[in-house]
mmCIF file of C-alpha atoms and ligand atoms in Angstrom:
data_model
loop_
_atom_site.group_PDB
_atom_site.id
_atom_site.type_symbol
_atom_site.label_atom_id
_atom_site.label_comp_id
_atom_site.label_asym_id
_atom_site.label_seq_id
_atom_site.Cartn_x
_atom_site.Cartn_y
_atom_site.Cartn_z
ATOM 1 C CA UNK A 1352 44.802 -48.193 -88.860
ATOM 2 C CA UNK A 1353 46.043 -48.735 -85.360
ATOM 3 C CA UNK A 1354 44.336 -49.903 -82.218
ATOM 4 C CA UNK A 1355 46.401 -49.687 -78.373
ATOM 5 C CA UNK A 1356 43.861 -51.219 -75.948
ATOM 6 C CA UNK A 1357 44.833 -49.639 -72.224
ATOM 7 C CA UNK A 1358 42.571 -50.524 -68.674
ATOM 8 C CA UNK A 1359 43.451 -48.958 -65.777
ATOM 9 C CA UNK A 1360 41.051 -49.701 -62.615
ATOM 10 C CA UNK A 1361 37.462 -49.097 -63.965
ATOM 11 C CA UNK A 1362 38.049 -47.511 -67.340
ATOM 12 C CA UNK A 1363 39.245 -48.626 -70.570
ATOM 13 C CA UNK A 1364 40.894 -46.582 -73.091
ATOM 14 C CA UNK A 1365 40.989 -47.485 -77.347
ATOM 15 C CA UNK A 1366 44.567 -45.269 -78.709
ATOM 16 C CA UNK A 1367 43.052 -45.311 -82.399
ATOM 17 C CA UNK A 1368 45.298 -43.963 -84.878
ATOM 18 C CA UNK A 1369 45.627 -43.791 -89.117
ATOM 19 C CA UNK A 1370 42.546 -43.617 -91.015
ATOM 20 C CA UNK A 1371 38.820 -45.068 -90.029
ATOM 21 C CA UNK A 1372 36.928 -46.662 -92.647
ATOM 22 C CA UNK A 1373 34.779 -49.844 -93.370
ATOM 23 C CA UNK A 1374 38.116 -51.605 -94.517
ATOM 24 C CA UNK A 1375 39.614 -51.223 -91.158
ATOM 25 C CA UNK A 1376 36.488 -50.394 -88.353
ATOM 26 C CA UNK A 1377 35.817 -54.678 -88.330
ATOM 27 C CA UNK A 1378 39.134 -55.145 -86.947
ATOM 28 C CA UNK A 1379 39.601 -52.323 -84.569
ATOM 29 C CA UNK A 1380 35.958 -53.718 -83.397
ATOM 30 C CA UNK A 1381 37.003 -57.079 -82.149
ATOM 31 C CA UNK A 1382 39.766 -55.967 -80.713
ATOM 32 C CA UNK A 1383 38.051 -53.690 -78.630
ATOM 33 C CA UNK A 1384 34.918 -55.706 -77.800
ATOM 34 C CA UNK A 1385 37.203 -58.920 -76.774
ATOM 35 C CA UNK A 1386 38.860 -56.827 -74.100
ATOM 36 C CA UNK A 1387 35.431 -54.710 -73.027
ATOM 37 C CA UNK A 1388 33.660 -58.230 -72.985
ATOM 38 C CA UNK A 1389 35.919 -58.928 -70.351
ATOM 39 C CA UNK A 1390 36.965 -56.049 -68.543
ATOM 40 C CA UNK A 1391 33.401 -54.538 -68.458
ATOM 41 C CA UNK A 1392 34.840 -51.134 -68.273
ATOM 42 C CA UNK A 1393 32.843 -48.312 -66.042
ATOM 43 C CA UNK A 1394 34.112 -46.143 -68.562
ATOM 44 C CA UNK A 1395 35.821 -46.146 -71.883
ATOM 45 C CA UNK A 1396 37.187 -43.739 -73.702
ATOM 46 C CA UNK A 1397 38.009 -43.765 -77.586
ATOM 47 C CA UNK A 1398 41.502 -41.473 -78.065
ATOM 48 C CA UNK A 1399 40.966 -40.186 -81.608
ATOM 49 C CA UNK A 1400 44.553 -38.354 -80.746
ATOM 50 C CA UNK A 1401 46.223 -40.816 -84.136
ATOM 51 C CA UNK A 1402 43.211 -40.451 -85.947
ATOM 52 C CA UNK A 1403 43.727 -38.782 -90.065
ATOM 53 C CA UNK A 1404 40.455 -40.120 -91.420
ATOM 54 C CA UNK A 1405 37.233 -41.222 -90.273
ATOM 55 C CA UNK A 1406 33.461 -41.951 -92.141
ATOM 56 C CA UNK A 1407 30.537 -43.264 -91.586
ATOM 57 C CA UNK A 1408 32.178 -46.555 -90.516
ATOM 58 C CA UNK A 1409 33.801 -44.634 -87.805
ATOM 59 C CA UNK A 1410 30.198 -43.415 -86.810
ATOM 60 C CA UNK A 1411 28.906 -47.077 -86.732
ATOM 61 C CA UNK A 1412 32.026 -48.465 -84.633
ATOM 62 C CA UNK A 1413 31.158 -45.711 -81.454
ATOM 63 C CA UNK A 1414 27.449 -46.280 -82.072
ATOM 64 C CA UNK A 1415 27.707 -50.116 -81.610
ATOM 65 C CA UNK A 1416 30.613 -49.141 -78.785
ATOM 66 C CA UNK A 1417 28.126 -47.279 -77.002
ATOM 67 C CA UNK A 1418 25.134 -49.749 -77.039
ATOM 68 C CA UNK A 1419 27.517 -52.115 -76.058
ATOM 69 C CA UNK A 1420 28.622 -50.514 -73.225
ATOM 70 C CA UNK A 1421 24.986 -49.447 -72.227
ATOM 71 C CA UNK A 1422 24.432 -53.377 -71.952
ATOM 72 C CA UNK A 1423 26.744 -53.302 -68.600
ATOM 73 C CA UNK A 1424 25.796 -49.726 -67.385
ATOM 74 C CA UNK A 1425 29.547 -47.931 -68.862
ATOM 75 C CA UNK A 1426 29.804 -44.653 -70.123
ATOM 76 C CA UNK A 1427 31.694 -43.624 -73.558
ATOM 77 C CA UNK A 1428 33.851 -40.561 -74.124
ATOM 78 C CA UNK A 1429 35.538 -39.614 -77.410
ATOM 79 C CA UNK A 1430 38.816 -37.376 -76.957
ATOM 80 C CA UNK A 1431 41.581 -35.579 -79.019
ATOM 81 C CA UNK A 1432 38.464 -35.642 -81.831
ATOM 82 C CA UNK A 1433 40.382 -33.689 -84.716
ATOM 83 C CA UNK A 1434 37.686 -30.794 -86.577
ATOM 84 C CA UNK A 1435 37.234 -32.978 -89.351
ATOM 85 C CA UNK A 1436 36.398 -35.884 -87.347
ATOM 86 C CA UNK A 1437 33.881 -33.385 -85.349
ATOM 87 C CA UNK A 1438 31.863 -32.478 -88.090
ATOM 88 C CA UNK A 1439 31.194 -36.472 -89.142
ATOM 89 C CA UNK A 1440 30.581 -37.174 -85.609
ATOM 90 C CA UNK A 1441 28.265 -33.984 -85.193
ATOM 91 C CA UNK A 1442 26.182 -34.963 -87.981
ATOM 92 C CA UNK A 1443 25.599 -38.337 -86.408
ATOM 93 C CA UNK A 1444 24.670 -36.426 -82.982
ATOM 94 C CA UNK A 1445 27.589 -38.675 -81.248
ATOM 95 C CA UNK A 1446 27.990 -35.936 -78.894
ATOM 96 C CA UNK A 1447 24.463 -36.515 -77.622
ATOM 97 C CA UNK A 1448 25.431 -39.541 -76.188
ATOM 98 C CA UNK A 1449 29.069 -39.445 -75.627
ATOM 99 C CA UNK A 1450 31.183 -36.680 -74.135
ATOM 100 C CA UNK A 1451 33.265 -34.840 -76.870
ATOM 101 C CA UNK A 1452 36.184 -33.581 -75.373
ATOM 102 C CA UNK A 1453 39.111 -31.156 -76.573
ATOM 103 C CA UNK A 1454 40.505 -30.714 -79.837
ATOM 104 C CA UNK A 1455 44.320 -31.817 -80.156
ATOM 105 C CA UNK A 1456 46.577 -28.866 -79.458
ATOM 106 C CA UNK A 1457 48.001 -27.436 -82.436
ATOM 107 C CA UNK A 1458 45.512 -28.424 -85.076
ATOM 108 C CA UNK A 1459 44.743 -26.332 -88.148
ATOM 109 C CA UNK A 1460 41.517 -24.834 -88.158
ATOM 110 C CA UNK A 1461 39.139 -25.043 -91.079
ATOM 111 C CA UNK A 1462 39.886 -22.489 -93.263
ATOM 112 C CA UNK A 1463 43.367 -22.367 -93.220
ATOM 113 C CA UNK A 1464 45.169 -23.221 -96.633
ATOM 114 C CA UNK A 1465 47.279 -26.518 -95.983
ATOM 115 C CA UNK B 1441 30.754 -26.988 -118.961
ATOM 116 C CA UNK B 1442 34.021 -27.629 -120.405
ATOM 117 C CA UNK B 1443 36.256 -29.768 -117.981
ATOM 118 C CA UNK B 1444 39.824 -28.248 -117.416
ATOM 119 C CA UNK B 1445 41.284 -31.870 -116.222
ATOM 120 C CA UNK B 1446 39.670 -35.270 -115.744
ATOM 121 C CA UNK B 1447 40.431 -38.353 -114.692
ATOM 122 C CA UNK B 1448 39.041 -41.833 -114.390
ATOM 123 C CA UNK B 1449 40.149 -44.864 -111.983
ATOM 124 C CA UNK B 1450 38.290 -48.854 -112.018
ATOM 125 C CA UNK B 1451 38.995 -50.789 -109.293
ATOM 126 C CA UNK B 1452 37.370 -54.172 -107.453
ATOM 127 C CA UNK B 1453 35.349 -53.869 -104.891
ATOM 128 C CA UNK B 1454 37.686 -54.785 -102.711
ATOM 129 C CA UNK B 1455 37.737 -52.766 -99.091
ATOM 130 C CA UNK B 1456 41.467 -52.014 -99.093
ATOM 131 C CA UNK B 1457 40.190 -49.588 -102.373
ATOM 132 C CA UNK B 1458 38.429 -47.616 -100.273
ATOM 133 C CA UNK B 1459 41.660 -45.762 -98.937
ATOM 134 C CA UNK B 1460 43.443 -45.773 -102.505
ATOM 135 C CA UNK B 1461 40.035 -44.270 -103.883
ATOM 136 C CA UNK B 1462 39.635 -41.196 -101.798
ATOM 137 C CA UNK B 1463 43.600 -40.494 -102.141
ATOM 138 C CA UNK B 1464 43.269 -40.821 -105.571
ATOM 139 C CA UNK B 1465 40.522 -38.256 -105.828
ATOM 140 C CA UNK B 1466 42.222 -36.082 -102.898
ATOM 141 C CA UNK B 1467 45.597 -36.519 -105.062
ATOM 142 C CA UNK B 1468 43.390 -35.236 -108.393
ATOM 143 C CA UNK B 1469 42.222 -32.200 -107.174
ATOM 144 C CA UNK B 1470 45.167 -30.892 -105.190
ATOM 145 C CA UNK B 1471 45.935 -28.462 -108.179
ATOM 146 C CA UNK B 1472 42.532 -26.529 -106.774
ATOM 147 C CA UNK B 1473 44.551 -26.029 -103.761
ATOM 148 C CA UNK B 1474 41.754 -26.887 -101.063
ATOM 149 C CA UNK B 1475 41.231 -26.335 -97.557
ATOM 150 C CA UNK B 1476 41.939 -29.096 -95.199
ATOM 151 C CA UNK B 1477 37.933 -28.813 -94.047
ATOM 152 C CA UNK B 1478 37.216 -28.957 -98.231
ATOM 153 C CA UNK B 1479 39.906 -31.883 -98.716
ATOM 154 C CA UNK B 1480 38.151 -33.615 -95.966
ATOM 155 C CA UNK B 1481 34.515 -33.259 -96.876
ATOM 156 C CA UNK B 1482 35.500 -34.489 -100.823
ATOM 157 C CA UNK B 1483 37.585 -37.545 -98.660
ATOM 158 C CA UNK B 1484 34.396 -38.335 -96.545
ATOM 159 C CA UNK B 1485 32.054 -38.430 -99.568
ATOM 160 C CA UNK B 1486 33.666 -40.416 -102.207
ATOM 161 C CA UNK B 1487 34.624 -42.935 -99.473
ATOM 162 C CA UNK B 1488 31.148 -43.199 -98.256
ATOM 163 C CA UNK B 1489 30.036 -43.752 -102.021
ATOM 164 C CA UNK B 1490 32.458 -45.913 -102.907
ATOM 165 C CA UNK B 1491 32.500 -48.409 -99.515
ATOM 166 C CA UNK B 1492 28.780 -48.471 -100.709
ATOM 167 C CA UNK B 1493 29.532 -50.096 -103.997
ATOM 168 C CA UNK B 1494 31.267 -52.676 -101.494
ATOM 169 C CA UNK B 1495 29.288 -53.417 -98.944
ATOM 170 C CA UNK B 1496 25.722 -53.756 -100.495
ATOM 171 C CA UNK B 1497 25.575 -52.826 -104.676
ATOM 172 C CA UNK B 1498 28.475 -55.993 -104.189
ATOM 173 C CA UNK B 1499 27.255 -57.589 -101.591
ATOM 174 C CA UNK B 1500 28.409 -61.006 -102.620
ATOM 175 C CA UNK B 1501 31.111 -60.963 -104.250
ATOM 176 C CA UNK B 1502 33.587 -58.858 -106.283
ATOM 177 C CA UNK B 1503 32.152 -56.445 -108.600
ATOM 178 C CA UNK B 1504 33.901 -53.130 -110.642
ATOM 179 C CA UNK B 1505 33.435 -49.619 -109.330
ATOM 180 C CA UNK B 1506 34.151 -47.077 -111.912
ATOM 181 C CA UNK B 1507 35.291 -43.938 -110.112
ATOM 182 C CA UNK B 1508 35.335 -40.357 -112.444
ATOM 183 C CA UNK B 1509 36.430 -37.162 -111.460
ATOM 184 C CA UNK B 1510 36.427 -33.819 -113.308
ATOM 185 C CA UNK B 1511 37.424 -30.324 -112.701
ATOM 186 C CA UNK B 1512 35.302 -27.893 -114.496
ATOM 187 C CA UNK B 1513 36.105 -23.766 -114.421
ATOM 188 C CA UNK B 1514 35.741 -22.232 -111.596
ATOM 189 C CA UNK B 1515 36.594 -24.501 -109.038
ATOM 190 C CA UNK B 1516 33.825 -27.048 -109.895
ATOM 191 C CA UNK B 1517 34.439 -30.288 -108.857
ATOM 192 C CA UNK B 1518 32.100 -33.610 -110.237
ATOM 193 C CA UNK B 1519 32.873 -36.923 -108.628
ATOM 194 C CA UNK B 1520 30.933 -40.112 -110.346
ATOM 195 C CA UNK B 1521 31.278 -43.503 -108.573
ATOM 196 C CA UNK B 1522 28.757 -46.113 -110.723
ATOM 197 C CA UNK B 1523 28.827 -49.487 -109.793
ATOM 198 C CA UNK B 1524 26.826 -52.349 -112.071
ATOM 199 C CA UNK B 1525 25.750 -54.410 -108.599
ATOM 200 C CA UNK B 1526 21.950 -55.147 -107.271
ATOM 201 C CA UNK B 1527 20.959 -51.181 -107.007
ATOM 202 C CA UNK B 1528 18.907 -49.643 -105.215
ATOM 203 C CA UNK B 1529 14.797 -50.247 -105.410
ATOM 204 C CA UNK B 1530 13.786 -46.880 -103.142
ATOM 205 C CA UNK B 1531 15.839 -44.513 -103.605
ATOM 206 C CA UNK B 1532 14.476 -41.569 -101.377
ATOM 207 C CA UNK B 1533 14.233 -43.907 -98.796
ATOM 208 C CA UNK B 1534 17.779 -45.377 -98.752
ATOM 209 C CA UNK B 1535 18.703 -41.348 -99.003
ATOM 210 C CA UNK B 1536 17.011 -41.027 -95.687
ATOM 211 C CA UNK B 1537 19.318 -40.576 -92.615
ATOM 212 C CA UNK B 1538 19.762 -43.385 -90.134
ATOM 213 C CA UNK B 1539 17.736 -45.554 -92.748
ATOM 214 C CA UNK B 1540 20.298 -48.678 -93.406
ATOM 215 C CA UNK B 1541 19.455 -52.370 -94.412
ATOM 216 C CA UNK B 1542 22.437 -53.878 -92.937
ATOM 217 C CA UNK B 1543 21.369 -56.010 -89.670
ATOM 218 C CA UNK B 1544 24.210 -56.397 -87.666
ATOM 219 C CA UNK B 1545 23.926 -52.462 -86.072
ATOM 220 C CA UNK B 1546 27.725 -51.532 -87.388
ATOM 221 C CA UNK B 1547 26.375 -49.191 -89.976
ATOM 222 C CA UNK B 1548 24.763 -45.733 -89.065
ATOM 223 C CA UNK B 1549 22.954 -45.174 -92.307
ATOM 224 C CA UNK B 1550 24.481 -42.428 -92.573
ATOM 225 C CA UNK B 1551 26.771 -42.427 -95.670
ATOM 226 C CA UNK B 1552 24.074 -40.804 -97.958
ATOM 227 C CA UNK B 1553 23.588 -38.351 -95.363
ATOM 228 C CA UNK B 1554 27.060 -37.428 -94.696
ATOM 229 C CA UNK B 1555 27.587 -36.937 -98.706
ATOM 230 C CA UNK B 1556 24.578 -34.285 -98.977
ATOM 231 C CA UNK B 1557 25.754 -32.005 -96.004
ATOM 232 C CA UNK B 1558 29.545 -32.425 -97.285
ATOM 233 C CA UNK B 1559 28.949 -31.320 -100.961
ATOM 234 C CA UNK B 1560 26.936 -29.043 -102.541
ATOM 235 C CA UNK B 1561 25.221 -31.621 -104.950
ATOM 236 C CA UNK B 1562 24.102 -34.855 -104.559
ATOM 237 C CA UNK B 1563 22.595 -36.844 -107.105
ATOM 238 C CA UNK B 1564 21.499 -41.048 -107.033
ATOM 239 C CA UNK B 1565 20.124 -42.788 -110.139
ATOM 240 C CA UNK B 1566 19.501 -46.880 -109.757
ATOM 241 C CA UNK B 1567 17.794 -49.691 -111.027
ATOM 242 C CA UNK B 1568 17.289 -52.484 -109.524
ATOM 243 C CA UNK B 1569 19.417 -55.855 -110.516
ATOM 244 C CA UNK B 1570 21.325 -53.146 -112.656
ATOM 245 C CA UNK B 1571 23.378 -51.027 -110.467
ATOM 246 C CA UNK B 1572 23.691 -47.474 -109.224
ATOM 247 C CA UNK B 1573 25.435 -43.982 -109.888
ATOM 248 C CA UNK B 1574 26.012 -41.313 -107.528
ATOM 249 C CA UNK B 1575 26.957 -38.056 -108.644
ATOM 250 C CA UNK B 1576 28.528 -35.610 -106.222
ATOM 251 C CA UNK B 1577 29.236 -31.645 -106.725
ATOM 252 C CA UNK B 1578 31.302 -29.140 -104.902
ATOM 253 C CA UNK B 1579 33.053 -26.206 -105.225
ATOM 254 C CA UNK B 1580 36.526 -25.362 -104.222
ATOM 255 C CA UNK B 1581 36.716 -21.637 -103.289
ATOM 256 C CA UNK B 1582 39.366 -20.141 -104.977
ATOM 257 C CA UNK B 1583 42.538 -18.799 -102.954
ATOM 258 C CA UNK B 1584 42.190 -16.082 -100.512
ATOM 259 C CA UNK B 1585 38.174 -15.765 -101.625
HETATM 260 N N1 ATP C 1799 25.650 -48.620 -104.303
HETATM 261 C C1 ATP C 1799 24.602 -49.164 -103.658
HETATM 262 N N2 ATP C 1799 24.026 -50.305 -104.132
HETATM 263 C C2 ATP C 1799 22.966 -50.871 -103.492
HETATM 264 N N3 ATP C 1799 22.405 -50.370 -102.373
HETATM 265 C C3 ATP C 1799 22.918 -49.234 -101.855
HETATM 266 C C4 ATP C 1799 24.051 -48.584 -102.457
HETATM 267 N N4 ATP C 1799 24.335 -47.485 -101.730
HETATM 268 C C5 ATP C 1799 23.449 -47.463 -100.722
HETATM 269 N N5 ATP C 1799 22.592 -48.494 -100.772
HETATM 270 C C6 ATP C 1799 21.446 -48.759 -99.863
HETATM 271 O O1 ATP C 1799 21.118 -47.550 -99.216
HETATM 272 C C7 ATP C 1799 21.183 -47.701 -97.790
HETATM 273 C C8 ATP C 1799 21.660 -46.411 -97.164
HETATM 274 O O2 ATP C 1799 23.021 -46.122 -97.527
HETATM 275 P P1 ATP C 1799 23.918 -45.230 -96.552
HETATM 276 O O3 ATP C 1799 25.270 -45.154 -97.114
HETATM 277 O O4 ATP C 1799 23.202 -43.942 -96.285
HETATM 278 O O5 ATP C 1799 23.899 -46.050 -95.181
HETATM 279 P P2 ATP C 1799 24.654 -47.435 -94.850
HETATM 280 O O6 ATP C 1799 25.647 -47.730 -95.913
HETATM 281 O O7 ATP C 1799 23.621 -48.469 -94.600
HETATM 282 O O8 ATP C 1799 25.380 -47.087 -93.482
HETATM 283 P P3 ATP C 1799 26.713 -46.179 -93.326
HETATM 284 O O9 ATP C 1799 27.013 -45.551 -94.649
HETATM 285 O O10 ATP C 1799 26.360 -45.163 -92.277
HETATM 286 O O11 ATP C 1799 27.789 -47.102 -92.864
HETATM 287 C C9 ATP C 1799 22.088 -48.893 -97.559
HETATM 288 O O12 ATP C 1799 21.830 -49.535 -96.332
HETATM 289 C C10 ATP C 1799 21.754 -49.775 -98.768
HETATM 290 O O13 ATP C 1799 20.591 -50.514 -98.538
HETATM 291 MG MG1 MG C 1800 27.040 -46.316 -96.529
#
């Protein structure tokens, strides 16, 4: 578990990469809210591009990402969300309140034998 | 049913187990020759179950989580993770999505949630002061099916 923290003018973007879980979400969590705290981002977006596991933890980390950004009127938008990651994050209805955008070029689809 | 294979792992409840559990499992039932959507789902749920034991049957402190895995014909896979912590007083209510008793808003309440639409069983028994087991069921399709 990786976090690259990048701001350019009014957005903020969170390079996540290795796997997501409870063991690693508190960390990648104050990183992230020391520099939003302080940057107050217009937008921020969460680059799942790195990204080989995520669970529930992962769901909690954008939830509380995205009521903290509501607090100073941002917006949140997941990209490169792998179709694993999309079916967690689709049974948490993330993409109700955060843009999903495209899956990372060259990824096996489900079904495929590994 | 018979099991063809089985296999059975204890470890703390410490988080950094949470990786080295679903691996473990993952690692287990590679033989079956899953999909990478069916490796994923089996991933998800037995780290859901078992940062569970961690983060409320263990609350406060460092308890065991006893992790058991079988393959049975046919491509039947049955995950058990038990732990021996406070359990669970309502259970169809913790099962409930979105219902959670952690308090600082970093936890969806979703874990039960996400284990019931990735397998194709889900079973919780618990008693309070006692502990809980959750017992999870899927089937890997067979090559080419
Ligand atoms: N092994 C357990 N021992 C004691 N209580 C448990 C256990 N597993 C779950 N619970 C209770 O059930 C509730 C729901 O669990 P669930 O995994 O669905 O959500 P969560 O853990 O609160 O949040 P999330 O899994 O989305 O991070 C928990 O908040 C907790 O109160
Ligand atoms: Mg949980």
């Amino acid at each position: 578990m990786d976090v690259q923290l990048t701001v350019e003018e009014e957005t903020m973007t969170a390079f996540l990469s290795g796997e997501i879980d409870h063991h690693g979400a508190g960390e990648i969590r104050r990183k992230i809210d020391e520099m939003a705290q302080r940057v107050r981002p217009q937008k921020m977006i969460l680059d799942f591009g790195g990204v080989t596991f995520m669970d529930s933890s992962g769901i909690g980390l954008v939830m509380g990402r995205y009521r903290l950004l509501q607090s100073f009127g941002g917006a949140l938008c997941l990209r490169h969300v792998s179709s694993p990651l999309k079916k967690v994050m689709r049974l948490a209805g993330l993409d109700r309140i955060a843009q999903i955008e495209d899956t990372r070029p060259g990824e096996k689809q489900e079904g495929k034998r590994s | 049913m018979k099991a063809i294979n089985e296999m059975k792992l204890t470890v703390p409840s410490r988080s950094a187990n949470e990786g080295f559990a679903r691996a473990a499992v993952a690692a287990f039932i590679a033989p079956l020759d899953p999909t990478i959507g069916e490796l994923a789902d089996i991933k998800t749920a037995v780290s859901e179950a078992v940062t569970n034991c961690i983060v409320h049957a263990y609350r406060d402190g460092i308890g065991v989580i006893y992790i058991q895995a079988k393959i049975l014909e046919q491509g039947r896979v049955v995950i058990r993770v038990r732990d021996t912590g406070c359990g669970i007083e309502d259970v169809k209510k913790a099962m409930e999505p979105l219902f959670t008793t952690c308090e600082n808003g970093e936890r969806a309440g979703l874990g039960f949630a996400v284990m019931e639409s990735f397998m194709d069983k889900l079973r919780v028994s618990s008693r309070p002061g006692r502990g809980t087991t959750v017992t999870m069921e899927k089937t890997i399709l067979s090559k080419g099916a």
